[in-house]
PDB file of C-alpha atoms in Angstrom:
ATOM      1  CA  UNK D  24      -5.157 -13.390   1.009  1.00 79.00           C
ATOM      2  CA  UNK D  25      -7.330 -16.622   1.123  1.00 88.00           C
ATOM      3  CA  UNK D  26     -10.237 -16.812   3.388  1.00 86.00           C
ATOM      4  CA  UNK D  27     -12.071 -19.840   4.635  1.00 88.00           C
ATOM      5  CA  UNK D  28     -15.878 -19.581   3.987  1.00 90.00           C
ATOM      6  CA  UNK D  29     -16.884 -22.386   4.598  1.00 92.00           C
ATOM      7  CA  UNK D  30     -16.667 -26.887   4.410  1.00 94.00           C
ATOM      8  CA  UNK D  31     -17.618 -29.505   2.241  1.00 95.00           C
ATOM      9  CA  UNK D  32     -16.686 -32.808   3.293  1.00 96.00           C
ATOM     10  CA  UNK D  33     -17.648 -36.776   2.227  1.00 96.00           C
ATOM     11  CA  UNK D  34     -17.815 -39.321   5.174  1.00 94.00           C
ATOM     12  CA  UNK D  35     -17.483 -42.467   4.928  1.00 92.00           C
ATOM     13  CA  UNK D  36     -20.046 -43.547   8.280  1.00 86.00           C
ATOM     14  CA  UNK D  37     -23.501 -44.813   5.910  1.00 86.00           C
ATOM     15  CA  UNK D  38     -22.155 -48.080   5.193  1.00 88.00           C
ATOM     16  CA  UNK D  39     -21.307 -49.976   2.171  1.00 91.00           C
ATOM     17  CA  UNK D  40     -21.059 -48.009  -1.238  1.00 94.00           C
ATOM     18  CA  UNK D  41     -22.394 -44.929   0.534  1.00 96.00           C
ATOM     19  CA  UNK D  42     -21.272 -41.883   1.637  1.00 97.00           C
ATOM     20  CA  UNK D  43     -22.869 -38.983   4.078  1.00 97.00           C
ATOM     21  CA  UNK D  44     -22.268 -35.332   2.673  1.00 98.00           C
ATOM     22  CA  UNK D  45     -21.609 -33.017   4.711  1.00 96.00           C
ATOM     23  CA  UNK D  46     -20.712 -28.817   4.600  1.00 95.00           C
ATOM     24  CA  UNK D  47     -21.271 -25.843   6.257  1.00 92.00           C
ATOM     25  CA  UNK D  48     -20.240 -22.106   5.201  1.00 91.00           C
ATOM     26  CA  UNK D  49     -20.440 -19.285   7.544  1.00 86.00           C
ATOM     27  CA  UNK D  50     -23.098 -16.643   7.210  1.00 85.00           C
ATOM     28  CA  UNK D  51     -21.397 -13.836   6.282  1.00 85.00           C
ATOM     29  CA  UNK D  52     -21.077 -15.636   2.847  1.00 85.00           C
ATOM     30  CA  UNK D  53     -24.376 -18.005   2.470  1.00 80.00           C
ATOM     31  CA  UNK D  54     -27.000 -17.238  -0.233  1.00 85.00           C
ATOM     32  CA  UNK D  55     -23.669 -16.978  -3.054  1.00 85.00           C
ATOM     33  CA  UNK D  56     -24.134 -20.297  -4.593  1.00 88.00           C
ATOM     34  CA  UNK D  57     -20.761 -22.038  -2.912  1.00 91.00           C
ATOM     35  CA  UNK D  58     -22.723 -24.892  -0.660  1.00 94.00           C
ATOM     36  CA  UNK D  59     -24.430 -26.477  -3.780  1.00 96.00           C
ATOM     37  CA  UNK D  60     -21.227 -25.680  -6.075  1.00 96.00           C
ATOM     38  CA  UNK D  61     -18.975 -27.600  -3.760  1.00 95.00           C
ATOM     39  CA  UNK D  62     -21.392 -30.417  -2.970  1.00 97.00           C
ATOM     40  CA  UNK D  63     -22.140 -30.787  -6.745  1.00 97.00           C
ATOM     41  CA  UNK D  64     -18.533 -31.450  -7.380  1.00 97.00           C
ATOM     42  CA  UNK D  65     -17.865 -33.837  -4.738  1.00 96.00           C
ATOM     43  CA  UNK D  66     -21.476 -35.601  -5.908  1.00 97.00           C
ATOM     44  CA  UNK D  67     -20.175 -36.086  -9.324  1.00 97.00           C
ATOM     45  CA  UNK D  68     -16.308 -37.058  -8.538  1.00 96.00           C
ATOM     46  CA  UNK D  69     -17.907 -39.515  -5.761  1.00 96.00           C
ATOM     47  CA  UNK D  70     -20.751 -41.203  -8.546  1.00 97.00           C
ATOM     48  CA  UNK D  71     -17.857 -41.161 -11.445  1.00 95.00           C
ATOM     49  CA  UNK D  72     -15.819 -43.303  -9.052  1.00 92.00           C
ATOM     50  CA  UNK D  73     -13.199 -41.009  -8.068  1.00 92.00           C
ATOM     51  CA  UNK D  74     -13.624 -42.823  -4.029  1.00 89.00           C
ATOM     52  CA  UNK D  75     -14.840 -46.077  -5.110  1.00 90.00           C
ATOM     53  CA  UNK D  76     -17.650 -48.221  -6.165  1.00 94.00           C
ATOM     54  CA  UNK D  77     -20.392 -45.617  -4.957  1.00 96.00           C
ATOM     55  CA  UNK D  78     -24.732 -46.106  -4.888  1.00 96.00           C
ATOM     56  CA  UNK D  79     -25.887 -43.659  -2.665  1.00 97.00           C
ATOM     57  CA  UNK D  80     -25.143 -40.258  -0.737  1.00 98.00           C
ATOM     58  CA  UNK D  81     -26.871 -39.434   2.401  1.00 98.00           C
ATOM     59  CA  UNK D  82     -27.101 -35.685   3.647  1.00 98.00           C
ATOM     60  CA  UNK D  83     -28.735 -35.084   7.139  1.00 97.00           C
ATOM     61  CA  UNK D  84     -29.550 -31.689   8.396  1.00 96.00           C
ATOM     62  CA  UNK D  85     -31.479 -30.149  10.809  1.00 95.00           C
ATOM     63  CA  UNK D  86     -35.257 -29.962   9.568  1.00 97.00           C
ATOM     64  CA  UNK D  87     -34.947 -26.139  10.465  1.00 95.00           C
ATOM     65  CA  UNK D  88     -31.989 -25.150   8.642  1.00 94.00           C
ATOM     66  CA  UNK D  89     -33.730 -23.647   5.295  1.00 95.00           C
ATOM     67  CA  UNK D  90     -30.225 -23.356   3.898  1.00 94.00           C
ATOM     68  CA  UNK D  91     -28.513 -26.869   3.995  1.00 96.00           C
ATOM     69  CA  UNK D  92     -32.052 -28.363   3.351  1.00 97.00           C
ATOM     70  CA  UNK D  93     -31.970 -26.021   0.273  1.00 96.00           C
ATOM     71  CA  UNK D  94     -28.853 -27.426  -1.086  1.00 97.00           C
ATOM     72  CA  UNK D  95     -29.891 -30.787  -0.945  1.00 98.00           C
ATOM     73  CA  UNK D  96     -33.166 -30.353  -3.064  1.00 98.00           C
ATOM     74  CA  UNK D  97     -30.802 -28.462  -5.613  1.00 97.00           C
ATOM     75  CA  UNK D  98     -28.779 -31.677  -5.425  1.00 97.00           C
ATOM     76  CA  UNK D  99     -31.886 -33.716  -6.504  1.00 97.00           C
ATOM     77  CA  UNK D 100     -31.932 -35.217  -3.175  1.00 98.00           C
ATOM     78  CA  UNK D 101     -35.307 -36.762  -2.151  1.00 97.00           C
ATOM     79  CA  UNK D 102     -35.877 -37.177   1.501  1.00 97.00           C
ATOM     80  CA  UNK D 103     -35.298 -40.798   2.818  1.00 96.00           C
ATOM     81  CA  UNK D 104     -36.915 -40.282   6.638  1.00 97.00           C
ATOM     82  CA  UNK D 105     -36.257 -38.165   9.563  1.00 97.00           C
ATOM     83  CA  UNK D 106     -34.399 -39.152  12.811  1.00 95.00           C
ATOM     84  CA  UNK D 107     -34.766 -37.445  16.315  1.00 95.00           C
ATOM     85  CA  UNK D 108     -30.282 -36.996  18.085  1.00 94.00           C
ATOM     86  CA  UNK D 109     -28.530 -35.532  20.335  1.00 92.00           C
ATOM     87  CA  UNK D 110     -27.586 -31.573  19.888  1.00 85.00           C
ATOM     88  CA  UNK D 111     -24.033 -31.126  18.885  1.00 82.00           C
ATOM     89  CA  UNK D 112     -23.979 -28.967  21.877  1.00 84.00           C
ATOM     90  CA  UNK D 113     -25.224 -31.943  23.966  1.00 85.00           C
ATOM     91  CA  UNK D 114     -28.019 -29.986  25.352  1.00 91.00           C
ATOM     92  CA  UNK D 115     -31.053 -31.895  24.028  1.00 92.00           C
ATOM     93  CA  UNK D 116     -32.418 -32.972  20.952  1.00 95.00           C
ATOM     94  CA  UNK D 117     -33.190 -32.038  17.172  1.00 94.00           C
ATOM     95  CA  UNK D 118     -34.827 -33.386  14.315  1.00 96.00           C
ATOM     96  CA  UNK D 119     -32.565 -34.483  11.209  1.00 97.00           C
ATOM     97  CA  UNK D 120     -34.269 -34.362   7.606  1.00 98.00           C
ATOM     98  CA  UNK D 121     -32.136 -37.724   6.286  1.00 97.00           C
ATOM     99  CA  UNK D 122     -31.935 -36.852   2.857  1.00 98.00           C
ATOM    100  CA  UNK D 123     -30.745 -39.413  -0.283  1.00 98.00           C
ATOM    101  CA  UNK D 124     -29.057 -39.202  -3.178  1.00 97.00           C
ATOM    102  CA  UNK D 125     -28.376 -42.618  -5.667  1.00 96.00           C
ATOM    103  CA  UNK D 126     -26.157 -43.319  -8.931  1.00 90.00           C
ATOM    104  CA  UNK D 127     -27.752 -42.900 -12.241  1.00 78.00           C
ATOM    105  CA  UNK D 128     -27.970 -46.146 -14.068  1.00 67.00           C
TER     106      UNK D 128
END
């Protein structure tokens, strides 16, 4: 049987030629490699073209969440700033690492 471990998703919200990457995987199966496997391969298909005329990915995650920031440095992300929003749960507010990825010449 097939079991969901986890999401790895490109959004279309950072404006022109750019993307946001996002993903999550739960716990029981983090430190295995899949985050920066799947996020690799959407990286590449995005940059070759595969959802059009691509420059740049953005990733944004929590500045305290060792894993996710992990995968983006094993991306080759650099980090582009950091922005103070809204919990997801609504009940305050957290600081994002905005991280940036750009097409090779």
């Amino acid at each position: 049987a097939s079991t969901l471990v986890g999401e790895v998703m490109l959004l279309a919200r950072q404006g022109p030629r750019a993307l946001e990457l996002g993903y999550w995987f739960h716990v029981d199966h983090g430190g295995r490699g899949y985050a920066s496997e799947a996020a690799r391969a959407l990286v590449d298909r995005a940059f070759a073209g595969d959802f059009g005329e691509i420059e740049r990915i953005v990733i944004c995650c929590d500045v305290d969440n060792g894993p996710s920031n992990a995968v983006a440095r094993k991306l080759g992300a650099e980090i582009a700033g950091q922005e103070r929003v809204e919990t997801v749960a609504g009940d305050g507010e957290t600081t994002l690492n905005r991280w940036a990825l750009t097409a090779g010449p």
